[in-house]
XYZ file of C-alpha atoms in Angstrom:
679
model
C -0.008 -0.025 -0.105
C 1.397 3.458 -0.978
C 0.791 6.848 0.689
C -2.680 7.985 0.536
C -4.486 11.259 0.720
C -6.690 12.078 3.746
C -10.014 14.125 3.629
C -11.824 15.366 6.717
C -14.891 17.373 6.118
C -17.398 18.660 8.807
C -20.863 19.381 7.274
C -22.841 21.947 9.342
C -25.784 24.232 9.124
C -24.895 27.711 7.997
C -22.060 29.190 10.070
C -21.638 32.899 10.767
C -19.273 34.393 7.926
C -17.066 36.150 10.604
C -15.926 32.756 12.321
C -15.141 30.821 9.162
C -11.760 31.549 8.184
C -10.219 31.135 11.784
C -12.238 27.888 12.208
C -10.996 26.445 8.789
C -7.373 27.375 9.933
C -7.804 25.813 13.449
C -9.051 22.480 11.833
C -5.895 22.399 9.476
C -3.438 23.192 12.348
C -4.840 20.548 14.643
C -4.779 17.890 11.953
C -1.144 18.789 11.132
C -0.237 18.797 14.824
C -1.937 15.309 15.186
C -0.042 13.856 12.297
C 3.333 15.225 13.739
C 2.505 13.944 17.203
C 1.854 10.498 15.818
C 5.013 10.534 13.639
C 3.073 10.125 10.302
C 4.718 11.652 7.319
C 2.585 13.743 5.191
C 2.609 16.230 2.336
C 0.913 19.406 1.477
C -2.223 20.472 3.298
C -5.156 22.090 1.494
C -7.998 23.912 3.555
C -11.446 24.462 2.360
C -14.644 26.060 3.575
C -18.170 27.360 2.844
C -21.025 28.359 4.939
C -21.989 24.672 5.390
C -18.684 22.978 5.848
C -14.980 22.979 7.181
C -12.518 20.724 5.434
C -8.785 19.795 5.255
C -7.373 17.629 2.693
C -3.739 16.200 3.323
C -1.854 14.898 0.591
C 0.706 11.841 0.543
C 0.005 10.707 4.225
C 2.281 7.732 4.942
C 0.435 4.339 5.428
C 2.094 3.814 8.653
C 3.687 5.601 11.470
C 7.507 6.140 11.132
C 9.346 3.478 13.428
C 10.940 5.091 16.604
C 14.420 4.077 17.425
C 15.892 6.027 20.380
C 18.394 5.492 23.323
C 17.147 5.636 26.906
C 19.335 6.597 29.815
C 19.262 4.643 33.021
C 21.159 4.731 36.418
C 24.716 5.088 36.967
C 26.915 2.062 36.711
C 27.745 1.815 40.466
C 23.971 1.691 40.957
C 23.138 -0.659 37.893
C 25.851 -3.419 39.190
C 26.188 -4.927 42.437
C 29.630 -5.859 43.992
C 29.599 -9.344 42.126
C 29.045 -7.526 38.758
C 25.493 -8.769 38.518
C 22.660 -6.466 37.447
C 20.757 -4.977 40.385
C 17.004 -4.554 40.884
C 17.274 -0.958 39.710
C 19.007 -1.991 36.269
C 16.458 -4.925 35.827
C 13.552 -2.668 36.450
C 14.912 -0.003 34.107
C 15.068 -2.508 31.323
C 11.656 -3.882 32.076
C 10.304 -0.346 31.988
C 11.721 0.233 28.491
C 10.404 -3.082 27.167
C 13.679 -4.538 27.161
C 15.760 -7.268 28.937
C 19.072 -6.932 31.030
C 20.962 -8.594 28.119
C 19.980 -5.461 26.003
C 21.710 -3.044 28.404
C 25.010 -1.386 27.877
C 27.052 1.460 29.415
C 28.373 4.832 28.169
C 30.525 7.634 29.746
C 28.926 10.891 30.311
C 31.393 13.529 31.602
C 33.459 11.067 33.441
C 30.535 8.963 34.834
C 29.318 5.600 33.278
C 25.533 5.078 33.074
C 23.551 2.421 31.750
C 21.614 2.686 28.427
C 19.302 0.607 26.255
C 18.144 1.030 22.578
C 14.356 1.604 22.457
C 12.635 0.553 19.314
C 8.834 1.125 18.621
C 7.313 -0.106 15.378
C 4.957 2.216 13.780
C 1.388 1.295 13.597
C -0.903 1.393 10.562
C -2.027 5.057 9.891
C -5.503 3.793 9.259
C -6.046 2.155 12.742
C -5.089 5.433 14.354
C -7.325 7.650 12.199
C -10.481 7.157 14.340
C -8.758 9.370 16.953
C -9.693 12.133 14.672
C -13.177 12.115 16.363
C -11.389 13.863 19.390
C -9.895 16.409 16.934
C -13.396 17.320 15.648
C -14.942 17.839 19.047
C -11.841 19.782 20.240
C -12.400 22.626 17.963
C -13.365 25.796 19.802
C -15.442 28.635 18.591
C -16.327 32.182 19.796
C -19.864 31.042 20.178
C -21.380 27.565 20.577
C -24.804 25.957 20.709
C -26.445 22.810 21.446
C -29.015 20.785 19.596
C -31.490 18.080 20.197
C -30.400 15.989 23.078
C -26.765 16.264 22.483
C -24.283 17.336 24.991
C -21.579 18.583 22.499
C -21.317 22.257 22.205
C -20.401 23.313 18.666
C -20.641 26.449 16.417
C -23.650 24.761 14.499
C -25.248 21.274 14.422
C -23.194 18.813 12.604
C -25.051 17.286 9.641
C -22.550 14.959 8.000
C -18.893 14.079 8.199
C -16.599 12.875 5.461
C -13.459 11.049 6.620
C -11.487 9.264 3.864
C -8.162 7.704 3.749
C -7.541 6.869 0.298
C -10.686 4.970 -0.681
C -11.511 3.891 2.707
C -14.089 5.435 5.069
C -12.291 6.132 8.602
C -15.031 4.921 10.961
C -16.140 7.239 13.904
C -19.203 9.134 14.838
C -19.837 12.616 16.444
C -23.045 13.603 18.051
C -24.731 10.560 16.465
C -23.414 11.506 12.906
C -21.514 8.587 11.417
C -18.553 9.139 9.070
C -19.098 8.447 5.455
C -17.967 9.347 1.899
C -21.060 11.536 0.925
C -20.741 15.159 0.843
C -23.517 17.687 0.093
C -23.677 19.999 -2.890
C -25.326 23.453 -2.884
C -28.385 23.592 -0.669
C -30.686 24.466 -3.786
C -28.649 23.861 -6.755
C -26.864 20.738 -6.041
C -27.362 17.372 -4.427
C -25.375 14.722 -2.379
C -22.263 13.331 -4.102
C -20.197 10.527 -3.120
C -16.392 10.560 -3.225
C -14.261 7.685 -4.103
C -11.091 9.400 -3.223
C -10.085 12.728 -1.406
C -8.501 13.971 -4.649
C -12.001 14.205 -6.206
C -13.375 16.601 -3.523
C -12.949 19.942 -5.020
C -14.054 19.051 -8.511
C -17.012 17.010 -7.163
C -18.253 19.876 -5.198
C -17.704 22.394 -7.993
C -20.021 20.064 -10.224
C -22.574 20.483 -7.469
C -22.228 24.263 -7.326
C -20.050 24.490 -4.449
C -16.712 26.562 -4.495
C -14.989 24.944 -1.727
C -11.664 26.865 -1.955
C -12.199 30.236 -0.282
C -9.250 31.837 -2.264
C -10.806 30.730 -5.624
C -14.250 32.007 -4.611
C -12.824 35.347 -3.808
C -11.038 35.340 -7.025
C -14.366 34.695 -8.806
C -16.135 37.429 -6.954
C -13.455 39.969 -7.840
C -13.218 38.963 -11.413
C -17.101 39.432 -11.730
C -16.909 42.968 -9.984
C -14.070 44.088 -12.417
C -15.990 42.856 -15.403
C -19.208 44.730 -14.212
C -17.362 47.701 -13.455
C -15.644 47.800 -16.962
C -18.891 47.224 -18.644
C -20.716 49.946 -16.946
C -17.811 52.367 -16.651
C -18.451 52.439 -12.746
C -15.965 52.473 -9.892
C -16.887 49.683 -7.339
C -14.634 50.560 -4.391
C -12.889 47.513 -3.104
C -13.711 47.088 0.672
C -11.628 43.971 1.726
C -13.527 43.454 5.074
C -16.903 43.408 2.985
C -15.140 41.208 0.358
C -14.154 38.613 2.834
C -17.426 38.654 4.604
C -19.457 38.300 1.252
C -17.053 35.418 0.259
C -17.828 33.636 3.437
C -21.713 33.943 2.897
C -21.755 32.149 -0.348
C -20.890 28.861 -1.841
C -21.376 29.703 -5.451
C -20.861 33.386 -6.134
C -22.680 35.188 -9.007
C -22.479 38.978 -8.971
C -25.411 41.234 -9.881
C -26.537 44.871 -9.439
C -29.564 46.803 -8.788
C -30.694 50.619 -8.516
C -32.506 52.999 -6.113
C -34.089 56.320 -6.595
C -31.733 59.185 -7.228
C -33.707 61.402 -4.384
C -31.949 59.145 -1.881
C -28.630 60.789 -2.912
C -29.593 63.591 -0.913
C -29.031 61.706 2.424
C -25.263 61.950 3.595
C -23.178 59.577 1.735
C -21.868 57.748 4.892
C -25.555 56.925 5.648
C -26.096 55.355 2.093
C -22.842 53.458 2.236
C -23.538 52.137 5.754
C -26.997 50.967 4.797
C -25.723 49.118 1.860
C -22.398 47.652 3.356
C -23.207 47.040 6.942
C -26.927 46.192 6.697
C -27.172 44.533 3.408
C -23.798 43.486 2.448
C -23.874 45.386 -0.825
C -20.922 47.228 -2.540
C -21.731 50.836 -3.396
C -21.151 52.275 -6.761
C -19.312 55.591 -7.509
C -18.429 57.435 -10.774
C -15.046 58.420 -12.032
C -15.073 61.510 -9.863
C -15.785 59.570 -6.650
C -19.365 60.540 -6.357
C -22.098 57.970 -5.479
C -24.299 56.684 -8.102
C -27.862 55.174 -7.471
C -26.678 51.516 -7.925
C -25.508 48.825 -5.708
C -23.730 45.560 -6.374
C -24.361 42.375 -4.379
C -23.289 38.736 -4.683
C -25.846 35.909 -4.988
C -25.387 32.485 -3.509
C -26.306 30.676 -6.696
C -26.100 30.909 -10.593
C -27.144 33.374 -12.986
C -30.922 32.261 -13.546
C -33.486 34.897 -12.867
C -31.082 37.632 -11.870
C -33.536 40.178 -12.623
C -35.923 38.846 -9.940
C -33.090 38.782 -7.468
C -32.102 42.260 -8.321
C -35.841 43.442 -7.630
C -36.129 41.715 -4.407
C -32.836 43.460 -3.211
C -34.037 46.737 -4.596
C -37.122 46.472 -2.606
C -35.365 45.693 0.694
C -32.872 48.651 0.258
C -35.648 51.089 -0.776
C -37.212 50.440 2.463
C -34.164 50.913 4.465
C -33.442 54.118 2.561
C -36.799 55.467 3.062
C -36.272 54.983 6.911
C -33.033 56.714 6.801
C -34.411 59.579 4.850
C -37.156 60.016 7.327
C -34.782 59.829 10.169
C -32.464 62.481 8.472
C -35.183 64.938 7.949
C -36.462 64.377 11.630
C -33.047 64.980 13.099
C -32.588 68.370 11.327
C -35.326 69.627 13.656
C -33.212 68.838 16.685
C -31.485 71.235 19.090
C -28.154 70.398 20.185
C -28.320 71.645 23.858
C -31.658 70.045 24.274
C -30.163 66.735 23.194
C -27.193 67.006 25.642
C -29.865 67.399 28.308
C -31.393 64.236 27.284
C -28.141 62.529 28.043
C -29.111 62.699 31.655
C -31.691 60.239 31.226
C -29.466 57.518 29.489
C -27.542 55.245 31.917
C -23.789 55.041 30.906
C -23.360 52.332 33.648
C -25.268 51.517 36.876
C -22.201 52.347 39.148
C -20.987 55.311 36.905
C -24.072 57.300 36.345
C -25.612 58.702 33.139
C -24.168 59.757 29.986
C -24.567 63.275 31.364
C -22.242 62.365 34.178
C -19.785 60.792 31.685
C -19.861 63.854 29.568
C -19.116 66.175 32.786
C -16.239 63.931 33.673
C -14.997 64.327 30.180
C -15.283 67.989 30.129
C -13.279 68.195 33.178
C -10.509 65.990 31.945
C -10.404 67.758 28.608
C -9.891 71.028 30.356
C -7.071 69.654 32.422
C -5.269 67.985 29.530
C -5.745 71.225 27.537
C -3.956 73.139 30.176
C -1.168 70.692 30.295
C -0.364 70.853 26.522
C -0.437 74.726 26.701
C -3.456 75.359 24.539
C -4.291 78.880 24.104
C -7.529 80.402 25.379
C -9.359 80.126 22.028
C -8.475 76.577 21.534
C -9.482 75.894 25.141
C -12.997 77.130 24.543
C -13.291 75.108 21.444
C -12.202 72.067 23.468
C -14.636 72.696 26.214
C -17.555 73.157 23.795
C -16.671 69.951 21.731
C -16.416 67.949 24.968
C -19.732 69.271 26.237
C -21.707 68.202 22.907
C -19.558 65.265 22.036
C -22.297 62.694 22.733
C -25.305 64.782 21.679
C -25.895 62.664 18.539
C -26.380 59.447 20.591
C -30.162 60.573 21.070
C -30.673 61.344 17.412
C -33.137 58.916 15.242
C -30.241 58.294 12.746
C -27.570 56.980 15.296
C -30.224 55.076 17.146
C -30.777 53.263 13.797
C -27.215 53.189 12.771
C -25.016 53.030 15.939
C -21.905 52.816 13.586
C -22.541 56.362 12.423
C -21.916 57.925 15.862
C -19.648 60.929 15.735
C -19.888 60.947 11.884
C -23.629 62.165 12.105
C -22.685 64.336 15.174
C -20.096 66.159 12.934
C -22.685 66.609 10.148
C -25.502 67.749 12.433
C -23.185 70.182 14.560
C -21.936 71.737 11.287
C -25.460 71.925 10.032
C -26.765 73.707 13.186
C -23.891 76.463 13.358
C -21.342 75.013 15.396
C -17.687 76.115 14.664
C -15.840 73.859 12.246
C -13.341 72.748 14.809
C -16.112 71.771 17.233
C -18.063 69.955 14.784
C -14.919 68.052 13.605
C -13.871 67.265 17.212
C -17.408 65.585 17.814
C -16.584 63.074 15.286
C -12.905 62.690 15.940
C -13.242 62.246 19.682
C -14.224 58.589 18.834
C -10.895 58.007 17.012
C -9.006 55.762 16.720
C -11.941 53.569 16.185
C -9.886 50.318 16.189
C -6.165 49.419 17.068
C -3.770 51.242 14.561
C -6.919 53.344 13.222
C -6.611 56.972 12.151
C -6.111 59.475 14.930
C -7.656 62.837 15.426
C -6.349 65.499 12.947
C -7.424 68.350 15.230
C -6.221 69.506 18.771
C -9.600 69.731 19.956
C -10.429 66.172 18.521
C -7.343 64.825 19.949
C -7.784 66.486 23.574
C -11.419 65.275 23.726
C -10.736 61.706 22.449
C -7.921 61.458 25.175
C -10.339 62.833 27.791
C -13.277 60.409 26.772
C -10.992 57.231 26.722
C -9.208 58.128 29.867
C -12.587 58.543 31.678
C -13.846 55.386 30.311
C -10.742 53.261 31.457
C -10.174 54.917 34.558
C -13.877 54.823 35.559
C -14.246 51.137 35.165
C -10.958 50.433 36.898
C -12.171 52.403 39.795
C -15.247 50.119 40.060
C -13.075 47.001 39.699
C -14.283 46.207 36.126
C -10.803 45.204 34.732
C -10.121 43.081 31.657
C -9.134 39.420 32.248
C -7.799 37.036 29.732
C -10.095 37.400 26.697
C -12.896 38.994 28.456
C -13.100 42.949 27.840
C -16.800 43.708 27.435
C -16.224 47.408 27.512
C -13.317 47.471 25.063
C -10.927 48.799 27.617
C -7.805 47.488 25.848
C -8.900 49.203 22.648
C -9.495 52.414 24.542
C -6.236 52.412 26.226
C -4.390 51.744 23.146
C -6.202 54.728 21.564
C -4.745 56.835 24.534
C -1.211 55.775 23.661
C -1.652 56.193 20.016
C -2.891 59.747 20.526
C 0.103 60.606 22.933
C 2.435 59.306 20.323
C 0.907 60.813 17.345
C 0.753 64.270 19.093
C 4.170 64.118 20.834
C 2.634 65.010 24.096
C 4.822 64.365 27.150
C 2.114 63.375 29.453
C 3.030 60.312 31.799
C 0.653 57.563 32.865
C 1.082 58.770 36.371
C -0.263 62.281 35.162
C -3.122 60.712 33.304
C -4.181 58.547 36.199
C -3.846 61.592 38.618
C -6.150 63.660 36.336
C -8.767 61.063 36.739
C -8.292 60.720 40.482
C -6.726 57.175 40.144
C -3.005 57.971 40.877
C -2.709 55.154 43.447
C -4.316 52.621 41.193
C -1.322 50.261 40.399
C -3.569 47.950 38.365
C -4.447 50.945 36.012
C -0.930 52.039 35.471
C 0.213 48.345 34.604
C -2.690 48.324 32.299
C -1.328 51.366 30.360
C 2.093 50.085 30.471
C 1.255 46.692 28.740
C -0.507 48.717 25.925
C 2.719 50.619 25.482
C 4.609 47.380 25.548
C 2.553 46.043 22.717
C 3.367 49.131 20.784
C 7.078 48.948 21.370
C 7.057 45.034 20.533
C 5.395 45.767 17.242
C 8.343 48.096 16.433
C 10.499 44.880 16.648
C 12.553 46.709 19.647
C 14.682 44.091 21.602
C 12.513 42.613 24.533
C 14.954 43.462 27.198
C 15.277 47.206 25.906
C 11.476 47.302 26.050
C 11.544 46.081 29.546
C 14.237 48.485 30.535
C 12.395 51.425 29.157
C 8.907 50.439 30.703
C 10.602 50.304 34.118
C 11.876 53.910 34.026
C 10.330 56.240 36.290
C 7.438 58.559 35.427
C 6.653 56.530 32.205
C 5.286 58.432 29.248
C 4.645 56.870 25.781
C 6.601 59.379 23.552
C 9.822 59.623 25.441
C 9.439 55.767 25.909
C 9.503 54.994 22.240
C 12.365 57.490 21.560
C 14.510 56.273 24.489
C 13.879 52.564 23.290
C 15.383 53.492 19.839
C 18.202 55.292 21.338
C 19.149 52.299 23.507
C 18.533 49.648 20.521
C 21.265 51.616 18.684
C 23.530 52.255 21.423
C 23.428 48.369 22.286
C 24.754 47.448 18.994
C 28.069 49.438 19.599
C 31.115 47.691 21.376
C 31.446 50.627 24.049
C 27.922 49.949 25.216
C 28.927 46.942 27.405
C 31.196 48.782 29.810
C 28.742 51.716 29.909
C 25.802 49.368 30.804
C 27.713 47.383 33.491
C 28.782 50.642 35.254
C 25.182 52.050 35.146
C 23.606 48.843 36.050
C 26.130 48.366 39.059
C 24.858 51.591 40.688
C 21.171 50.636 40.254
C 21.777 47.152 41.765
C 23.772 48.658 44.819
C 21.429 51.509 45.356
C 18.400 49.105 46.374
C 19.925 48.881 49.880
C 19.719 52.527 50.389
C 17.160 54.064 52.943
C 17.469 57.669 52.132
C 18.691 59.957 49.240
C 20.258 62.910 51.413
C 23.849 63.209 50.570
C 26.173 65.132 52.982
C 29.243 66.069 50.972
C 31.150 66.488 54.311
C 31.453 62.880 54.552
C 33.259 62.133 51.409
C 36.742 60.508 52.302
C 38.286 60.413 48.886
C 38.346 62.524 45.689
C 36.612 59.864 43.695
C 33.496 60.251 45.808
C 33.630 63.990 45.117
C 34.327 63.497 41.579
C 31.169 61.348 41.021
C 29.134 63.807 42.814
C 30.169 66.502 40.698
C 29.610 64.421 37.476
C 26.028 63.441 38.822
C 25.161 67.189 39.443
C 26.363 68.160 35.911
C 24.549 65.233 34.398
C 21.319 66.034 36.220
C 21.270 69.533 35.116
C 22.150 68.712 31.658
C 19.609 65.869 31.509
C 16.803 67.864 32.545
C 17.525 70.255 29.679
C 17.866 67.813 27.194
C 14.506 65.903 28.359
C 12.666 69.292 27.852
C 14.141 69.388 24.353
C 13.162 65.845 23.856
C 16.793 65.187 22.921
C 16.981 61.580 24.338
C 20.205 60.733 22.330
C 21.828 63.454 23.910
C 20.534 62.535 27.379
C 21.912 59.014 27.096
C 25.294 60.474 25.901
C 25.419 62.480 29.078
C 24.453 59.377 31.270
C 27.399 57.510 29.321
C 29.757 60.068 30.619
C 29.022 58.799 34.085
C 30.912 55.518 33.203
C 34.484 56.632 34.131
C 33.672 58.371 37.407
C 31.553 55.413 38.376
C 34.420 52.921 37.850
C 36.915 55.222 39.432
C 34.524 55.440 42.487
C 34.195 51.705 42.893
C 37.778 51.323 42.635
C 38.562 53.506 45.552
C 35.312 53.262 47.671
C 33.884 50.695 49.894
C 30.315 51.341 49.660
C 29.427 49.194 52.782
C 31.771 50.939 55.074
C 31.942 49.664 58.699
C 31.198 53.234 59.821
C 27.330 53.352 59.595
C 27.331 57.169 58.666
C 29.852 56.632 55.762
C 27.658 53.687 54.639
C 24.328 55.452 54.748
C 25.876 58.417 52.825
C 27.437 56.406 50.210
C 24.273 54.274 49.615
C 22.188 57.697 49.473
C 24.735 58.753 46.750
C 24.178 55.457 44.836
C 20.429 56.164 45.264
C 20.411 59.644 43.978
C 22.584 58.414 40.986
C 20.276 55.426 40.296
C 17.138 57.683 40.296
C 18.783 59.757 37.621
C 19.694 56.808 35.516
C 16.294 55.094 35.929
C 14.650 58.353 34.664
C 15.958 57.270 31.264
C 15.762 53.432 31.846
C 16.355 50.523 33.975
C 19.585 49.644 32.536
C 19.665 46.553 34.741
C 17.092 44.959 32.475
C 19.143 45.024 29.489
C 21.115 41.829 28.447
C 24.809 42.840 27.741
C 26.627 40.413 25.575
């Protein structure tokens, strides 16, 4: 028997599109891991999915496990043999435990000591006899959301309807949730039918004959090709939204692109509303002309063939027309609103039962925004814009449009604020205070937007930490990690030197160590994403009064310095100071207690460095700051060559430790050099 292909297909009720790619990948990874664990050789792995199936096909799987031959080490010779040279119970027990006999034992020398060894040989089993274990693999898949069905105990993403498990032409026997494995796969729900497979290699072609494109990459290519052809035929621009394209790809088994139209009068509705209605609610692609203006058409993808497309288009047009009619009504009604009246309505909306209303949140945000504006040195005119933007930042949450389309919060606020006479900077800030909307997303372009965004996110994170609602593991129901990452992004983007301690103090949480650590971990993620050495990241994160902008700059300086040959001696000198300073109980230095010139020289060097570094920090010259610290190497080395820090005289000892503590504090203002691994 030669190598065979292995196919595993799990047939399900329609799965949510957003879970399909990760579920398919997980199935493939688990099967590969299982084959490796079992010492079964295999070739390439192909992954498949559609709304009704997850599948993996492994080519050239060996007919049996590889034989395992390895050496097992036993007790030392003096334990393995008695005084008569006979095998002891320890040696006999060792050989039996390895499935061998004492005659198979032999000795080998390891670093001057002889140990008993035995050769272990395990003959590989037939692969087919092991494959029923795939049942456990199928049931071990984990999903973001699960369900039970019937009387089954199994929790799964959707009910299992069929399982195909083939090794070559043979069905691998097992069952999951009373579903027996077989060779029968299912075609398109309406266009296809059941089909038997005589071999795994037939899988993709057989399904295609039954109107299922099982390869998601091929399905996506078909959609893109049809979109391009339609755009060329109609002289349209169909913007390529990759997220929407991926979602649509995972909603269909046999894609056919079609288009429909809607009344031009709906173009009077803001473009964002039209696009959101089409993309988010209907999974339609909007259509634009060559100048980027919306046209009264949409493009969608049918899960089926090209028959009766006109009827399908009319059905989609009817649904979209109803949604756009609602949107048009909401838009007209919202134009009657009064901003300040809407702000008052926020008092009746609960933000969180322990944190009060949205009105309470807005007031906290206003106070924080005003404090941040003061710290960054905003002029009086900008401060007034910031205060107004913070005050009305949430007014659009009580509009009809945002109630119907929550994803338009801020976007409609900007449009309505501009329409109702607010200053341009204020209107823009109402939208931008939600930025960045996701990790790595666009940050606010205006100072007012950045300040209010920072204040709003800081209030959210600090308030929830205050009441003990802290993200754990994968649980983060209020998106606090995203909010904290947004804070870090804004500080970096704006080059604002505001430390985490200051932020926590603004929110009245300066003593909350968990909050400070939470911020630190978000910054660590940013530094790690920049491919900074992990030890350099740790060193920077342990600096005193940590703030994002300087941390990123310091990390870059240390990364560069660590590559130079002279860094080793400098780092060792600075690290030695930090290590010995930990035993100090005071930082008050009495210069009259200096006993040698080296103590005095180090003190002068420290004073000069401290003054220089303060100036360099203000100028954000972190390369210059580290250069100044590096100048301390020689006086530190001379100091330790001539000075015993732990003197017998307690006064001298305390004074010298105080000198080390002051010096260490200066060094740690840049980074904890102790954390850097010096090669």
